[in-house]
Amino acid sequence: MKTNLAPDSLSSAKADVSATKMYQETAEIPERIGQQLRNAARLERIAQKLKRISPKFVVTCARGSSDHAATYAKYLFETRMGLACCSFAPSVASVYAAKTHLQGAAFIAISQSGRSPDILSACEAAKAGGAHVLAVVNDEASPLAGLADDVLPINVGAEVSVPATKSCIGTMSAIYHLCAEWRGDSRAREAFARLPSTLAEAWSHDWSHACAPMRGARQAVVLSRGIGFASAQEAALKLKETSTIHAEGFSAAEVRHGPLSMIDEGFPVIAISTFDATQQSIDEVSADLLECGANVLVAGDAVKDAICLPMPRAACTDLQPLIFLQAFYKFANALALERGLDPDRPRNLSKVTRTL
């Protein structure tokens, strides 16, 4: 397969993987997540308010990597809180100007910048529709934070590289922390306290051996299931952004419903372990893909005939997607450089996307 490289590509022979902002910002994540422990008092206040309000369901609103964090939130709220969680399409408010009845809903708007016009319109519509609005943002001075009833800051500092890394993991960890406080779950709180050290361990793993089989790829599939699906979506986006690979994230439950027909000899597949009740499904589909001749890279325990991407286990399986992403972002940065691309400045993209 031919590699699609930018004409002003970097020289992979000379590129220093640690020189990029993407690498440096991802390296900050363990420390930044540790600093989120300072949010405990605020989270407790928000959690107490949510308990008093007792929402009947949760609605999320986000785009890009923030929307993948929203997928993660969906599985947390539905499996741990017993609250149905759905995604609100921003265009319903920003383009169609439709009124939506959201009485009894906790509306969670997620945005790193807090400045995209469509998310702001959705937030205004949610308040008008009767929802309690919580903004999960990196910038507490943003318009989105000003609109919300409550603000949950992710506190990861300025993010310069176009691909969102520390803001995505920071959002996911903040949502996990919120869920733990809302439930009053001491074991989840303990698992959160151990998260920074496990992220640091994940960062120490070297997946550079996986660059060679991905160097010339034009397409790829990333699969997981359940709470791991969010990390599959996010990894696929990063492969698009940083390496111009047409990657798609799928649930292992969906691969046999059509995507399997794409797989042929040498087709790259990344399978993300969850180490929870969905693991057997992921393993079975990975075996099917190997039989089809796919080049399967398994993030987790070693699998016969697959390339192993080792990663530590989180203290709680709900945190495993964050552990995967910490190691994956490092790999994605290296892969982009191997392909002669600059991961900090993907072509045609900018840091803040202002969608109407």
Short mmCIF file of C-alpha atoms in Angstrom, two decimals:
data_model
loop_
_atom_site.label_atom_id
_atom_site.label_comp_id
_atom_site.label_asym_id
_atom_site.label_seq_id
_atom_site.Cartn_x
_atom_site.Cartn_y
_atom_site.Cartn_z
CA MET A 1 0.00 0.00 0.00
CA LYS A 2 1.19 3.53 -0.76
CA THR A 3 1.54 6.11 1.94
CA ASN A 4 -0.32 9.39 1.50
CA LEU A 5 2.27 11.97 2.57
CA ALA A 6 2.12 15.76 2.60
CA PRO A 7 4.46 17.42 0.09
CA ASP A 8 6.15 19.39 2.86
CA SER A 9 6.48 16.31 5.02
CA LEU A 10 8.99 15.95 7.82
CA SER A 11 11.94 13.62 7.50
CA SER A 12 11.11 10.61 9.66
CA ALA A 13 14.80 9.74 9.78
CA LYS A 14 15.54 13.03 11.61
CA ALA A 15 12.26 13.56 13.46
CA ASP A 16 12.44 13.63 17.27
CA VAL A 17 9.21 12.13 18.58
CA SER A 18 9.56 14.05 21.86
CA ALA A 19 9.90 17.44 20.12
CA THR A 20 6.23 17.75 19.15
CA LYS A 21 3.63 19.58 21.22
CA MET A 22 1.41 16.50 20.93
CA TYR A 23 4.05 14.40 22.68
CA GLN A 24 4.79 17.04 25.32
CA GLU A 25 1.12 17.69 26.11
CA THR A 26 0.32 13.99 26.35
CA ALA A 27 3.29 13.55 28.68
CA GLU A 28 1.66 16.08 31.04
CA ILE A 29 -1.51 14.04 31.46
CA PRO A 30 -0.64 12.02 34.59
CA GLU A 31 0.31 15.19 36.49
CA ARG A 32 -2.72 17.11 35.18
CA ILE A 33 -5.10 14.33 36.21
CA GLY A 34 -3.50 14.31 39.64
CA GLN A 35 -4.34 17.99 39.93
CA GLN A 36 -8.01 17.22 39.31
CA LEU A 37 -8.16 15.81 42.83
CA ARG A 38 -8.30 19.46 43.89
CA ASN A 39 -11.79 19.60 42.36
CA ALA A 40 -13.16 17.25 45.03
CA ALA A 41 -15.02 19.94 46.99
CA ARG A 42 -16.58 21.43 43.86
CA LEU A 43 -17.54 17.99 42.58
CA GLU A 44 -19.17 17.17 45.89
CA ARG A 45 -21.27 20.36 45.65
CA ILE A 46 -22.30 19.54 42.07
CA ALA A 47 -23.07 15.95 43.04
CA GLN A 48 -25.22 17.06 45.99
CA LYS A 49 -27.15 19.41 43.72
CA LEU A 50 -27.71 16.62 41.18
CA LYS A 51 -28.96 14.36 43.94
CA ARG A 52 -31.48 17.02 44.98
CA ILE A 53 -32.58 17.62 41.39
CA SER A 54 -32.69 13.85 40.75
CA PRO A 55 -32.64 14.01 36.92
CA LYS A 56 -34.60 11.35 35.07
CA PHE A 57 -32.09 11.11 32.23
CA VAL A 58 -28.86 12.62 30.93
CA VAL A 59 -28.27 14.40 27.62
CA THR A 60 -24.78 15.12 26.31
CA CYS A 61 -23.76 17.64 23.68
CA ALA A 62 -20.31 17.81 22.11
CA ARG A 63 -18.28 17.45 18.93
CA GLY A 64 -15.01 15.75 17.96
CA SER A 65 -12.90 14.33 20.78
CA SER A 66 -15.30 15.89 23.29
CA ASP A 67 -18.08 13.79 21.78
CA HIS A 68 -15.99 10.67 22.29
CA ALA A 69 -15.72 11.67 25.94
CA ALA A 70 -19.53 11.96 25.83
CA THR A 71 -19.73 8.36 24.57
CA TYR A 72 -17.64 7.38 27.58
CA ALA A 73 -20.04 9.33 29.82
CA LYS A 74 -23.01 7.49 28.30
CA TYR A 75 -21.67 4.10 29.36
CA LEU A 76 -20.80 5.37 32.84
CA PHE A 77 -24.19 6.92 33.48
CA GLU A 78 -26.12 3.99 32.07
CA THR A 79 -24.12 1.18 33.70
CA ARG A 80 -23.27 2.82 37.02
CA MET A 81 -26.11 5.30 37.59
CA GLY A 82 -28.98 3.53 35.82
CA LEU A 83 -29.72 6.77 33.95
CA ALA A 84 -30.52 6.69 30.25
CA CYS A 85 -28.11 8.93 28.36
CA CYS A 86 -28.48 10.25 24.82
CA SER A 87 -26.63 12.64 22.53
CA PHE A 88 -28.15 15.99 21.55
CA ALA A 89 -27.43 17.08 17.98
CA PRO A 90 -26.27 20.74 18.15
CA SER A 91 -27.85 21.58 14.79
CA VAL A 92 -31.31 20.94 16.30
CA ALA A 93 -30.86 24.27 18.06
CA SER A 94 -28.26 26.13 15.98
CA VAL A 95 -29.60 25.40 12.48
CA TYR A 96 -33.20 24.22 12.88
CA ALA A 97 -33.96 26.49 15.87
CA ALA A 98 -36.22 23.73 17.18
CA LYS A 99 -37.52 23.74 20.74
CA THR A 100 -36.82 20.60 22.74
CA HIS A 101 -38.59 19.62 25.93
CA LEU A 102 -35.87 18.65 28.41
CA GLN A 103 -37.61 18.89 31.76
CA GLY A 104 -36.03 16.45 34.18
CA ALA A 105 -32.78 16.21 32.21
CA ALA A 106 -29.19 16.83 33.22
CA PHE A 107 -27.72 18.41 30.10
CA ILE A 108 -23.93 18.02 29.94
CA ALA A 109 -22.21 20.26 27.40
CA ILE A 110 -18.60 19.28 26.75
CA SER A 111 -16.15 21.60 25.02
CA GLN A 112 -12.43 22.19 25.45
CA SER A 113 -12.68 25.82 24.35
CA GLY A 114 -16.28 26.53 25.34
CA ARG A 115 -16.63 28.82 22.33
CA SER A 116 -18.23 26.91 19.46
CA PRO A 117 -21.45 28.70 18.45
CA ASP A 118 -23.47 25.51 17.90
CA ILE A 119 -22.68 24.15 21.38
CA LEU A 120 -23.60 27.53 22.87
CA SER A 121 -26.92 27.51 20.99
CA ALA A 122 -27.63 23.99 22.19
CA CYS A 123 -26.89 25.03 25.77
CA GLU A 124 -29.28 27.98 25.55
CA ALA A 125 -31.97 25.73 24.06
CA ALA A 126 -31.47 23.16 26.82
CA LYS A 127 -31.94 25.78 29.54
CA ALA A 128 -35.04 27.10 27.78
CA GLY A 129 -36.30 23.51 27.56
CA GLY A 130 -36.07 23.01 31.31
CA ALA A 131 -32.77 21.12 31.67
CA HIS A 132 -30.15 21.57 34.35
CA VAL A 133 -27.00 22.46 32.39
CA LEU A 134 -23.53 21.35 33.39
CA ALA A 135 -20.56 22.59 31.35
CA VAL A 136 -17.41 20.46 31.25
CA VAL A 137 -14.75 22.86 29.97
CA ASN A 138 -11.04 23.60 30.03
CA ASP A 139 -11.59 27.37 30.01
CA GLU A 140 -13.67 28.56 32.95
CA ALA A 141 -13.80 32.06 31.44
CA SER A 142 -15.48 30.76 28.27
CA PRO A 143 -19.00 31.73 27.14
CA LEU A 144 -20.15 28.14 27.71
CA ALA A 145 -19.09 28.25 31.34
CA GLY A 146 -21.00 31.52 31.71
CA LEU A 147 -24.20 29.94 30.36
CA ALA A 148 -24.19 26.83 32.52
CA ASP A 149 -25.86 26.25 35.87
CA ASP A 150 -22.73 24.45 37.05
CA VAL A 151 -19.18 24.24 35.69
CA LEU A 152 -16.84 21.27 35.92
CA PRO A 153 -13.33 22.40 34.91
CA ILE A 154 -10.93 19.80 33.55
CA ASN A 155 -7.86 21.86 34.57
CA VAL A 156 -5.38 20.51 32.02
CA GLY A 157 -3.84 23.82 30.99
CA ALA A 158 -3.48 25.32 27.53
CA GLU A 159 -3.47 22.82 24.67
CA VAL A 160 -1.53 24.03 21.61
CA SER A 161 -1.31 20.96 19.38
CA VAL A 162 -4.36 20.62 17.13
CA PRO A 163 -5.12 16.99 18.11
CA ALA A 164 -6.86 17.01 21.49
CA THR A 165 -5.03 14.69 23.88
CA LYS A 166 -4.84 15.95 27.44
CA SER A 167 -8.21 17.70 27.08
CA CYS A 168 -9.89 14.46 25.97
CA ILE A 169 -8.46 12.27 28.74
CA GLY A 170 -8.95 15.14 31.19
CA THR A 171 -12.64 15.34 30.28
CA MET A 172 -13.11 11.58 30.64
CA SER A 173 -11.40 11.53 34.03
CA ALA A 174 -13.44 14.51 35.27
CA ILE A 175 -16.65 12.74 34.25
CA TYR A 176 -15.53 9.55 36.00
CA HIS A 177 -14.78 11.62 39.12
CA LEU A 178 -18.21 13.27 38.92
CA CYS A 179 -19.92 9.90 38.59
CA ALA A 180 -18.00 8.57 41.61
CA GLU A 181 -19.09 11.53 43.75
CA TRP A 182 -22.68 11.39 42.51
CA ARG A 183 -22.88 7.73 43.49
CA GLY A 184 -20.93 8.25 46.70
CA ASP A 185 -18.71 5.36 45.64
CA SER A 186 -15.58 5.16 47.81
CA ARG A 187 -14.01 2.40 45.69
CA ALA A 188 -14.39 4.54 42.56
CA ARG A 189 -12.80 7.47 44.41
CA GLU A 190 -9.85 5.25 45.35
CA ALA A 191 -9.49 4.08 41.75
CA PHE A 192 -9.47 7.69 40.60
CA ALA A 193 -6.73 8.54 43.08
CA ARG A 194 -4.60 5.76 41.57
CA LEU A 195 -5.25 6.85 37.99
CA PRO A 196 -2.26 9.25 37.61
CA SER A 197 0.28 6.53 38.49
CA THR A 198 -1.32 4.06 36.06
CA LEU A 199 -1.32 6.69 33.31
CA ALA A 200 2.37 7.29 33.98
CA GLU A 201 2.99 3.56 33.66
CA ALA A 202 1.07 3.48 30.37
CA TRP A 203 3.21 6.37 29.09
CA SER A 204 6.34 4.34 29.78
CA HIS A 205 5.29 1.60 27.34
CA ASP A 206 6.89 1.63 23.91
CA TRP A 207 4.62 0.76 20.97
CA SER A 208 7.08 1.87 18.29
CA HIS A 209 7.28 -1.72 16.98
CA ALA A 210 3.73 -1.21 15.70
CA CYS A 211 4.71 1.72 13.46
CA ALA A 212 6.18 -0.48 10.71
CA PRO A 213 2.96 -2.41 9.94
CA MET A 214 0.98 0.86 9.98
CA ARG A 215 3.46 3.01 8.07
CA GLY A 216 1.90 2.53 4.63
CA ALA A 217 -1.72 2.06 5.70
CA ARG A 218 -4.46 4.03 3.97
CA GLN A 219 -7.31 2.48 5.98
CA ALA A 220 -7.71 0.92 9.41
CA VAL A 221 -10.35 -0.36 11.81
CA VAL A 222 -10.25 0.29 15.54
CA LEU A 223 -12.53 -1.86 17.65
CA SER A 224 -13.58 -2.31 21.24
CA ARG A 225 -16.93 -2.63 22.97
CA GLY A 226 -18.99 -1.12 25.77
CA ILE A 227 -17.12 1.56 27.65
CA GLY A 228 -14.14 0.88 25.40
CA PHE A 229 -16.06 2.04 22.32
CA ALA A 230 -15.28 5.68 23.17
CA SER A 231 -11.55 4.97 22.95
CA ALA A 232 -12.04 3.23 19.58
CA GLN A 233 -13.81 6.32 18.24
CA GLU A 234 -11.09 8.60 19.58
CA ALA A 235 -8.19 6.49 18.29
CA ALA A 236 -9.76 6.36 14.83
CA LEU A 237 -10.10 10.15 14.79
CA LYS A 238 -6.46 10.59 15.80
CA LEU A 239 -5.30 8.28 12.99
CA LYS A 240 -7.28 10.46 10.56
CA GLU A 241 -5.98 13.74 12.00
CA THR A 242 -2.33 12.91 12.48
CA SER A 243 -1.58 10.22 9.86
CA THR A 244 -4.28 10.78 7.18
CA ILE A 245 -5.40 7.16 7.62
CA HIS A 246 -9.08 6.59 6.89
CA ALA A 247 -9.74 4.83 10.20
CA GLU A 248 -13.13 3.93 11.62
CA GLY A 249 -14.02 2.98 15.18
CA PHE A 250 -16.45 0.11 15.63
CA SER A 251 -18.03 -1.80 18.46
CA ALA A 252 -16.97 -5.45 18.35
CA ALA A 253 -20.70 -6.21 18.29
CA GLU A 254 -21.06 -4.39 14.95
CA VAL A 255 -18.08 -5.72 13.01
CA ARG A 256 -19.92 -8.80 11.75
CA HIS A 257 -22.83 -6.62 10.56
CA GLY A 258 -20.94 -5.31 7.55
CA PRO A 259 -17.44 -4.00 8.30
CA LEU A 260 -16.04 -7.55 8.16
CA SER A 261 -16.44 -7.44 4.37
CA MET A 262 -13.72 -4.74 4.18
CA ILE A 263 -11.07 -6.95 5.74
CA ASP A 264 -8.51 -8.64 3.55
CA GLU A 265 -4.87 -9.73 3.79
CA GLY A 266 -2.78 -7.27 5.79
CA PHE A 267 -5.66 -4.90 6.64
CA PRO A 268 -4.65 -3.11 9.89
CA VAL A 269 -6.93 -3.53 12.90
CA ILE A 270 -6.38 -2.20 16.42
CA ALA A 271 -8.32 -4.11 19.08
CA ILE A 272 -8.65 -2.38 22.45
CA SER A 273 -9.02 -4.57 25.53
CA THR A 274 -11.48 -3.57 28.23
CA PHE A 275 -10.81 -6.38 30.74
CA ASP A 276 -14.52 -6.34 31.63
CA ALA A 277 -17.64 -8.25 30.56
CA THR A 278 -17.15 -7.22 26.93
CA GLN A 279 -13.65 -8.73 26.65
CA GLN A 280 -14.80 -12.11 25.36
CA SER A 281 -16.63 -10.45 22.48
CA ILE A 282 -13.53 -8.41 21.57
CA ASP A 283 -11.35 -11.54 21.67
CA GLU A 284 -13.75 -13.50 19.46
CA VAL A 285 -13.93 -10.79 16.81
CA SER A 286 -10.14 -10.36 16.91
CA ALA A 287 -9.79 -14.10 16.21
CA ASP A 288 -12.20 -13.80 13.27
CA LEU A 289 -10.21 -10.90 11.84
CA LEU A 290 -6.95 -12.82 12.16
CA GLU A 291 -8.54 -15.67 10.21
CA CYS A 292 -9.46 -13.16 7.49
CA GLY A 293 -5.79 -12.24 7.19
CA ALA A 294 -5.97 -8.92 9.04
CA ASN A 295 -2.90 -7.46 10.67
CA VAL A 296 -4.31 -7.26 14.22
CA LEU A 297 -2.69 -5.12 16.90
CA VAL A 298 -4.07 -5.96 20.34
CA ALA A 299 -3.81 -3.39 23.13
CA GLY A 300 -3.80 -5.61 26.17
CA ASP A 301 -2.71 -9.18 26.81
CA ALA A 302 -0.78 -11.06 24.14
CA VAL A 303 -2.88 -12.90 21.54
CA LYS A 304 -1.47 -15.58 19.24
CA ASP A 305 -0.59 -14.25 15.76
CA ALA A 306 -1.41 -10.65 16.78
CA ILE A 307 0.97 -7.78 17.50
CA CYS A 308 0.82 -7.02 21.22
CA LEU A 309 0.54 -3.43 22.45
CA PRO A 310 1.13 -3.84 26.20
CA MET A 311 -0.73 -1.63 28.63
CA PRO A 312 -1.28 -1.74 32.39
CA ARG A 313 -4.64 -2.50 33.93
CA ALA A 314 -6.55 0.31 35.61
CA ALA A 315 -7.68 0.04 39.22
CA CYS A 316 -11.25 0.09 37.83
CA THR A 317 -12.13 -1.31 34.41
CA ASP A 318 -14.18 1.84 33.75
CA LEU A 319 -10.86 3.71 33.57
CA GLN A 320 -9.23 1.33 31.07
CA PRO A 321 -10.14 3.48 28.01
CA LEU A 322 -8.08 6.33 29.49
CA ILE A 323 -5.10 4.04 30.03
CA PHE A 324 -5.28 2.90 26.41
CA LEU A 325 -5.46 6.46 25.07
CA GLN A 326 -2.46 7.57 27.12
CA ALA A 327 -0.29 4.93 25.40
CA PHE A 328 -2.03 5.31 22.04
CA TYR A 329 -1.45 9.07 21.74
CA LYS A 330 2.29 8.46 22.13
CA PHE A 331 2.08 5.84 19.36
CA ALA A 332 -0.02 8.10 17.10
CA ASN A 333 2.56 10.87 17.45
CA ALA A 334 5.39 8.50 16.47
CA LEU A 335 3.39 7.00 13.60
CA ALA A 336 2.68 10.42 12.10
CA LEU A 337 6.37 11.23 12.12
CA GLU A 338 7.16 7.82 10.59
CA ARG A 339 4.79 8.75 7.77
CA GLY A 340 6.55 12.09 7.29
CA LEU A 341 3.75 14.21 8.77
CA ASP A 342 3.59 16.84 11.50
CA PRO A 343 1.06 15.70 14.13
CA ASP A 344 0.85 19.18 15.66
CA ARG A 345 -0.43 20.77 12.46
CA PRO A 346 -2.71 18.44 10.50
CA ARG A 347 -3.56 19.87 7.11
CA ASN A 348 -6.84 21.76 6.73
CA LEU A 349 -7.50 21.80 10.51
CA SER A 350 -7.37 24.45 13.23
CA LYS A 351 -7.40 24.20 17.01
CA VAL A 352 -10.78 25.81 17.70
CA THR A 353 -13.58 24.78 15.36
CA ARG A 354 -16.46 27.26 15.31
CA THR A 355 -19.41 25.32 13.89
CA LEU A 356 -22.77 27.01 13.39
#
